[in-house]
Amino acid sequence: FVKGIKNIEFDYSEVEELEIGAVALKNIICLNLDKQDFVLSGNFPGCKDLDENNLIKNKYKKALEILIYSGLFKILGFEPKIYVEIVGNSEPLTSPLMGGGKNLPNIKCKSIKLGKIEHQITEYFNNALIKTVDKKLNEKGLRIFDKIIGEVIANCQEHSGEFNQYFCSGHFVQIDRNIGNYQLTIFNFGQSIATGLRMSKHLPEDVNIKMQNLIKLHTKKRWFSCNNWNEETLLTLFSLQDRVSRVFDPKKQRGTGTIRMLKAFQDVGGCYIEGQDPKMTIISGQAQILVDNSEICQLKDKKITFNVEKSLKVKPDENYVKKINHCFPGTIITLNIFLDKKWLENKLNEVK
């Protein structure tokens, strides 16, 4: 920030769409600024584009809703109760900003230890299922989701280096009687995934050999000279493959969390409404990976490569994996899926 600046205003006036990942990050920033005596303020979506009755237009209401129920609205000096009636929907199911790590977060968010925080996230997803499709995970399903989410959060904690903190938040809203939109974000500040792989002193030998061979191949083909591709992006994609972990695991149970979470949410997050496509976004350093239900994003032999050749020896489709101009100082994983009662029932019938 410019020296001497103490007043910061956030302009949301033209924002029509927001996801929980962006809002949770802004929450973290604002909570830290607040501790440093910055004066925070802002406006709300649609405030400069009201309808003929001087009311907020419908196209801004989803963005307004997530600002209200995430807690960010209150941080910016608004009284949320005044705006709840404007949104008009029943109260969404929100998982508040939570954090944890070896060093407790130095911000004002709920702190939960690893071993408990993943169960809260699983319960949040289970409640969303109950609310939308009147079904819930059985005991086995709860254990599986706990394990998957737990490893993803553990990875976030490990990759954060000395900072050693992780954060989570969620937002679920009913679109209609049988369809709901479920959002979840898990993130950390610190090392990127690629930096963690490069700097690991305990990288399994077989993982290191595969990694070095891929770097040599992509270097030889001069792909790193492309504007949208670099070593960091390659290593981030490499980290998603089954059994790739930055630490040696004799039981071979590490290196499966992110890919299993991806598969789990691909299995449940479909929707029959056109344009409501489930997606998962990973940003780490300068690497961005987008996953949806397209054929190119499907797993094959527990690998995901984002190309028709199904090989890491070939560059992925840049629509799904690419280097971005700005660098995120850590890793953020954001899920945005739809729970469609009809879609899930058809899925269950296929399994039977």
Coordinates of C-alpha atoms in Angstrom, one line a residue:
F1 CA 0.0 0.0 0.0
V2 CA 1.1 3.6 -0.6
K3 CA 2.7 5.0 2.5
G4 CA 0.3 7.1 4.5
I5 CA -2.8 5.6 3.1
K6 CA -5.2 4.5 5.9
N7 CA -8.6 4.6 4.2
I8 CA -9.5 1.8 1.8
E9 CA -12.8 1.5 -0.1
F10 CA -13.8 -1.6 -2.0
D11 CA -16.0 -1.0 -5.1
Y12 CA -18.5 -3.8 -5.7
S13 CA -21.0 -1.6 -7.6
E14 CA -20.7 -3.4 -11.0
V15 CA -20.2 -7.0 -9.6
E16 CA -22.8 -9.5 -10.8
E17 CA -21.0 -12.7 -9.9
L18 CA -18.8 -13.7 -6.9
E19 CA -17.4 -17.1 -5.7
I20 CA -16.6 -18.0 -2.2
G21 CA -12.8 -18.2 -2.9
A22 CA -12.5 -14.6 -3.9
V23 CA -14.7 -13.5 -1.0
A24 CA -12.8 -15.6 1.6
L25 CA -9.5 -14.2 0.4
K26 CA -10.9 -10.6 0.7
N27 CA -12.1 -11.5 4.2
I28 CA -8.5 -12.5 5.2
I29 CA -7.1 -9.3 3.8
C30 CA -9.7 -7.1 5.5
L31 CA -9.3 -8.8 8.8
N32 CA -5.6 -8.2 8.8
L33 CA -6.0 -4.6 7.6
D34 CA -8.4 -4.0 10.4
K35 CA -5.8 -5.1 12.9
Q36 CA -3.4 -2.6 11.4
D37 CA -5.9 0.3 12.0
F38 CA -6.9 0.8 8.4
V39 CA -10.4 2.3 7.9
L40 CA -12.3 -0.1 5.6
S41 CA -15.4 0.8 3.6
G42 CA -17.2 -0.2 0.4
N43 CA -20.4 -0.2 -1.5
F44 CA -22.7 -3.1 -2.6
P45 CA -23.4 -4.8 -6.0
G46 CA -25.9 -2.8 -8.1
C47 CA -25.8 0.4 -6.0
K48 CA -25.1 2.5 -9.1
D49 CA -27.6 0.6 -11.3
L50 CA -30.9 0.5 -9.4
D51 CA -34.2 -0.2 -11.2
E52 CA -37.1 2.2 -11.7
N53 CA -38.3 1.7 -8.1
N54 CA -34.8 2.5 -6.8
L55 CA -34.2 -1.2 -5.8
I56 CA -31.4 -3.6 -6.6
K57 CA -31.8 -5.5 -9.8
N58 CA -32.0 -9.3 -9.7
K59 CA -28.7 -9.8 -11.6
Y60 CA -26.8 -8.4 -8.6
K61 CA -28.6 -10.3 -5.8
K62 CA -26.4 -13.4 -5.9
A63 CA -23.3 -11.4 -5.4
L64 CA -24.9 -9.3 -2.7
E65 CA -26.1 -12.5 -0.9
I66 CA -22.6 -14.0 -0.7
L67 CA -21.1 -10.8 0.6
I68 CA -23.8 -10.7 3.3
Y69 CA -23.5 -14.2 4.5
S70 CA -19.7 -14.6 4.2
G71 CA -19.3 -11.9 6.9
L72 CA -17.4 -9.5 4.5
F73 CA -20.3 -7.1 4.4
K74 CA -20.1 -6.4 8.1
I75 CA -16.3 -5.9 8.0
L76 CA -16.9 -3.2 5.4
G77 CA -19.2 -1.3 7.8
F78 CA -22.6 -2.4 6.6
E79 CA -25.4 -3.7 8.8
P80 CA -26.3 -7.1 7.1
K81 CA -29.8 -7.3 8.6
I82 CA -30.9 -4.3 6.5
Y83 CA -29.9 -6.0 3.2
V84 CA -31.2 -9.5 4.0
E85 CA -34.7 -8.5 2.9
I86 CA -33.4 -7.2 -0.4
V87 CA -31.9 -10.5 -1.3
G88 CA -35.2 -12.1 -0.7
N89 CA -34.1 -15.8 -0.5
S90 CA -34.2 -18.0 2.5
E91 CA -30.9 -17.9 4.4
P92 CA -28.3 -19.9 2.6
L93 CA -26.2 -22.7 4.2
T94 CA -22.8 -21.0 4.9
S95 CA -19.6 -22.5 6.3
P96 CA -17.9 -19.6 8.0
L97 CA -14.3 -18.7 7.5
M98 CA -12.2 -21.2 9.5
G99 CA -8.5 -21.5 9.9
G100 CA -5.8 -23.5 11.5
G101 CA -2.2 -24.7 11.5
K102 CA 0.8 -25.3 13.8
N103 CA 0.7 -21.5 14.5
L104 CA -2.8 -20.4 15.2
P105 CA -4.1 -17.8 12.7
N106 CA -3.3 -14.2 13.7
I107 CA -6.7 -13.1 12.4
K108 CA -10.2 -13.2 13.8
C109 CA -11.5 -16.3 12.3
K110 CA -12.6 -19.6 13.9
S111 CA -9.6 -21.8 14.5
I112 CA -10.0 -25.6 14.2
K113 CA -7.3 -28.2 14.3
L114 CA -6.6 -30.7 11.5
G115 CA -8.5 -33.8 12.4
K116 CA -11.7 -31.8 13.2
I117 CA -11.9 -29.2 10.5
E118 CA -12.3 -31.8 7.7
H119 CA -15.3 -33.3 9.5
Q120 CA -16.9 -29.9 9.7
I121 CA -16.5 -29.5 6.0
T122 CA -17.9 -33.0 5.4
E123 CA -20.9 -32.2 7.6
Y124 CA -21.4 -28.9 5.7
F125 CA -21.6 -30.9 2.4
N126 CA -23.9 -33.5 4.0
N127 CA -26.3 -30.8 5.1
A128 CA -26.3 -29.4 1.6
L129 CA -27.3 -32.9 0.3
I130 CA -30.1 -33.2 2.8
K131 CA -31.4 -29.8 2.0
T132 CA -31.4 -30.4 -1.7
V133 CA -32.0 -34.0 -2.4
D134 CA -33.2 -35.3 1.0
K135 CA -30.3 -37.8 1.1
K136 CA -27.1 -37.9 3.1
L137 CA -23.8 -39.7 3.1
N138 CA -23.7 -43.0 5.0
E139 CA -20.9 -43.7 7.6
K140 CA -18.6 -45.0 4.9
G141 CA -19.2 -42.0 2.8
L142 CA -18.5 -39.7 5.7
R143 CA -15.2 -41.4 6.4
I144 CA -14.1 -41.2 2.8
F145 CA -14.9 -37.5 2.5
D146 CA -13.2 -36.8 5.8
K147 CA -10.0 -38.5 4.6
I148 CA -10.1 -36.8 1.2
I149 CA -10.6 -33.3 2.6
G150 CA -8.2 -34.0 5.4
E151 CA -5.3 -34.7 3.0
V152 CA -6.1 -31.7 0.9
I153 CA -5.9 -29.5 4.0
A154 CA -2.8 -31.2 5.2
N155 CA -1.2 -30.5 1.9
C156 CA -2.2 -26.8 2.2
Q157 CA -0.6 -26.7 5.7
E158 CA 2.6 -28.4 4.5
H159 CA 3.0 -26.2 1.4
S160 CA 2.6 -23.0 3.4
G161 CA 6.1 -23.4 4.8
E162 CA 6.9 -21.2 7.8
F163 CA 3.5 -19.5 7.6
N164 CA 2.0 -22.9 8.2
Q165 CA -1.7 -21.9 8.2
Y166 CA -4.7 -22.9 6.1
F167 CA -8.2 -21.5 5.7
C168 CA -11.6 -22.8 4.5
S169 CA -15.0 -21.3 3.8
G170 CA -18.2 -22.5 2.1
H171 CA -21.5 -21.2 0.7
F172 CA -24.5 -23.1 -0.4
V173 CA -27.7 -21.7 -1.8
Q174 CA -30.9 -23.2 -3.1
I175 CA -31.6 -22.4 -6.8
D176 CA -35.0 -24.0 -6.8
R177 CA -36.7 -26.8 -5.0
N178 CA -34.5 -29.6 -6.4
I179 CA -31.2 -27.9 -7.3
G180 CA -28.6 -26.2 -5.1
N181 CA -25.3 -24.4 -5.7
Y182 CA -22.5 -25.7 -3.4
Q183 CA -19.2 -23.7 -3.1
L184 CA -16.1 -24.6 -1.1
T185 CA -12.7 -23.0 -0.9
I186 CA -9.5 -24.3 0.8
F187 CA -6.3 -22.2 0.6
N188 CA -3.0 -21.3 2.2
F189 CA -0.4 -18.6 1.9
G190 CA 3.2 -19.6 1.6
Q191 CA 5.0 -21.8 -0.9
S192 CA 3.4 -22.7 -4.2
I193 CA 2.9 -26.4 -5.0
A194 CA 5.8 -26.4 -7.5
T195 CA 8.1 -24.7 -5.0
G196 CA 7.2 -27.3 -2.4
L197 CA 8.1 -30.1 -4.8
R198 CA 11.4 -28.5 -5.8
M199 CA 12.5 -27.7 -2.2
S200 CA 11.4 -31.0 -0.6
K201 CA 14.2 -32.8 1.2
H202 CA 12.0 -36.0 1.4
L203 CA 10.8 -36.3 -2.2
P204 CA 10.4 -40.0 -3.0
E205 CA 13.1 -41.1 -5.5
D206 CA 10.6 -42.4 -8.1
V207 CA 8.6 -39.2 -7.9
N208 CA 11.8 -37.1 -8.4
I209 CA 12.9 -39.2 -11.4
K210 CA 9.5 -38.7 -13.1
M211 CA 9.5 -35.0 -12.3
Q212 CA 13.0 -34.4 -13.7
N213 CA 12.3 -36.4 -16.8
L214 CA 9.3 -34.3 -17.5
I215 CA 11.2 -31.1 -17.0
K216 CA 13.9 -32.2 -19.4
L217 CA 11.4 -33.3 -22.0
H218 CA 9.4 -30.0 -21.9
T219 CA 12.7 -28.0 -21.9
K220 CA 14.0 -30.0 -24.9
K221 CA 10.8 -29.2 -26.8
R222 CA 11.1 -25.5 -25.9
W223 CA 7.6 -25.4 -24.5
F224 CA 8.7 -23.3 -21.5
S225 CA 9.4 -20.4 -24.0
C226 CA 5.6 -20.2 -24.6
N227 CA 3.8 -17.4 -22.9
N228 CA 1.2 -19.6 -21.3
W229 CA 3.5 -22.4 -20.0
N230 CA 6.4 -22.7 -17.6
E231 CA 8.0 -25.2 -15.2
E232 CA 5.8 -24.1 -12.3
T233 CA 2.6 -24.9 -14.3
L234 CA 4.0 -28.3 -15.3
L235 CA 4.9 -29.3 -11.8
T236 CA 1.5 -28.1 -10.5
L237 CA -0.2 -30.4 -13.1
F238 CA 2.3 -33.2 -12.2
S239 CA 1.3 -32.9 -8.5
L240 CA -2.3 -33.8 -9.3
Q241 CA -1.3 -37.3 -10.5
D242 CA -2.0 -40.3 -8.3
R243 CA 0.7 -41.1 -5.7
V244 CA 2.7 -37.9 -6.3
S245 CA 3.6 -36.5 -2.9
R246 CA 6.4 -34.3 -1.7
V247 CA 7.1 -36.7 1.2
F248 CA 8.0 -40.4 1.2
D249 CA 5.1 -42.6 2.3
P250 CA 5.9 -46.3 2.8
K251 CA 2.2 -47.1 3.0
K252 CA 1.6 -45.3 -0.4
Q253 CA -1.4 -43.4 1.0
R254 CA -0.2 -39.9 0.3
G255 CA -0.6 -38.1 -3.0
T256 CA -4.2 -39.1 -3.6
G257 CA -6.2 -36.4 -1.8
T258 CA -6.6 -33.8 -4.5
I259 CA -7.3 -36.3 -7.2
R260 CA -9.8 -38.2 -5.1
M261 CA -11.6 -34.9 -4.2
L262 CA -11.7 -34.1 -7.9
K263 CA -13.2 -37.5 -8.7
A264 CA -15.7 -37.4 -5.8
F265 CA -17.1 -34.0 -6.8
Q266 CA -17.2 -34.9 -10.5
D267 CA -19.4 -37.9 -9.5
V268 CA -21.9 -35.8 -7.5
G269 CA -21.7 -32.3 -8.9
G270 CA -23.7 -32.6 -12.2
C271 CA -26.7 -30.6 -13.3
Y272 CA -29.2 -30.7 -16.2
I273 CA -29.6 -26.9 -16.4
E274 CA -27.6 -25.6 -19.4
G275 CA -24.8 -23.3 -18.4
Q276 CA -24.7 -24.5 -14.8
D277 CA -21.5 -26.5 -15.2
P278 CA -19.6 -27.8 -12.1
K279 CA -16.0 -26.7 -11.9
M280 CA -12.9 -26.9 -9.7
T281 CA -10.2 -24.3 -9.9
I282 CA -6.6 -24.6 -8.6
I283 CA -4.3 -21.6 -8.5
S284 CA -0.8 -22.0 -7.1
G285 CA 1.9 -19.4 -7.8
Q286 CA 1.5 -18.6 -11.5
A287 CA -0.2 -21.9 -12.4
Q288 CA -4.0 -22.1 -13.0
I289 CA -5.9 -25.3 -13.5
L290 CA -9.6 -25.5 -14.4
V291 CA -11.5 -28.7 -14.1
D292 CA -15.1 -29.3 -15.3
N293 CA -17.0 -32.4 -16.6
S294 CA -15.7 -32.1 -20.1
E295 CA -14.2 -35.3 -21.7
I296 CA -10.7 -33.8 -21.6
C297 CA -10.9 -33.4 -17.8
Q298 CA -11.9 -37.0 -17.1
L299 CA -9.5 -39.3 -15.2
K300 CA -7.9 -42.2 -17.0
D301 CA -5.8 -44.7 -15.1
K302 CA -5.9 -42.3 -12.1
K303 CA -4.2 -39.6 -14.3
I304 CA -5.5 -36.3 -15.4
T305 CA -3.6 -34.6 -18.3
F306 CA -6.0 -32.2 -20.0
N307 CA -5.1 -33.4 -23.5
V308 CA -6.5 -35.9 -26.0
E309 CA -3.2 -37.9 -25.8
K310 CA -3.7 -38.5 -22.1
S311 CA -0.1 -37.9 -21.5
L312 CA 2.0 -35.5 -19.4
K313 CA 4.6 -35.7 -22.2
V314 CA 2.3 -33.5 -24.3
K315 CA 1.3 -29.9 -23.4
P316 CA -2.2 -29.7 -21.9
D317 CA -5.1 -27.7 -23.4
E318 CA -4.4 -24.0 -22.4
N319 CA -8.2 -23.5 -21.8
Y320 CA -7.7 -25.7 -18.8
V321 CA -4.1 -25.5 -17.7
K322 CA -2.0 -22.3 -18.1
K323 CA 0.5 -19.9 -16.6
I324 CA -1.2 -16.7 -15.5
N325 CA 0.4 -13.2 -15.4
H326 CA 0.1 -12.6 -11.7
C327 CA 1.4 -14.8 -8.9
F328 CA -0.7 -16.1 -6.0
P329 CA 1.4 -16.4 -2.9
G330 CA 0.3 -20.0 -2.0
T331 CA -2.4 -22.3 -3.2
I332 CA -6.2 -21.9 -3.5
I333 CA -8.6 -24.6 -4.4
T334 CA -12.2 -23.6 -5.2
L335 CA -15.1 -25.9 -5.9
N336 CA -18.3 -24.7 -7.5
I337 CA -20.8 -27.5 -8.1
F338 CA -24.5 -28.1 -8.4
L339 CA -26.5 -30.6 -6.5
D340 CA -29.3 -31.7 -8.8
K341 CA -31.8 -34.1 -7.3
K342 CA -32.7 -35.7 -10.7
W343 CA -29.1 -35.9 -11.8
L344 CA -28.0 -37.6 -8.5
E345 CA -30.9 -40.0 -8.6
N346 CA -29.9 -41.1 -12.2
K347 CA -26.3 -41.5 -10.9
L348 CA -27.5 -43.8 -8.1
N349 CA -29.6 -45.8 -10.6
E350 CA -26.5 -46.3 -12.8
V351 CA -24.5 -47.7 -9.8
K352 CA -27.3 -50.1 -9.1

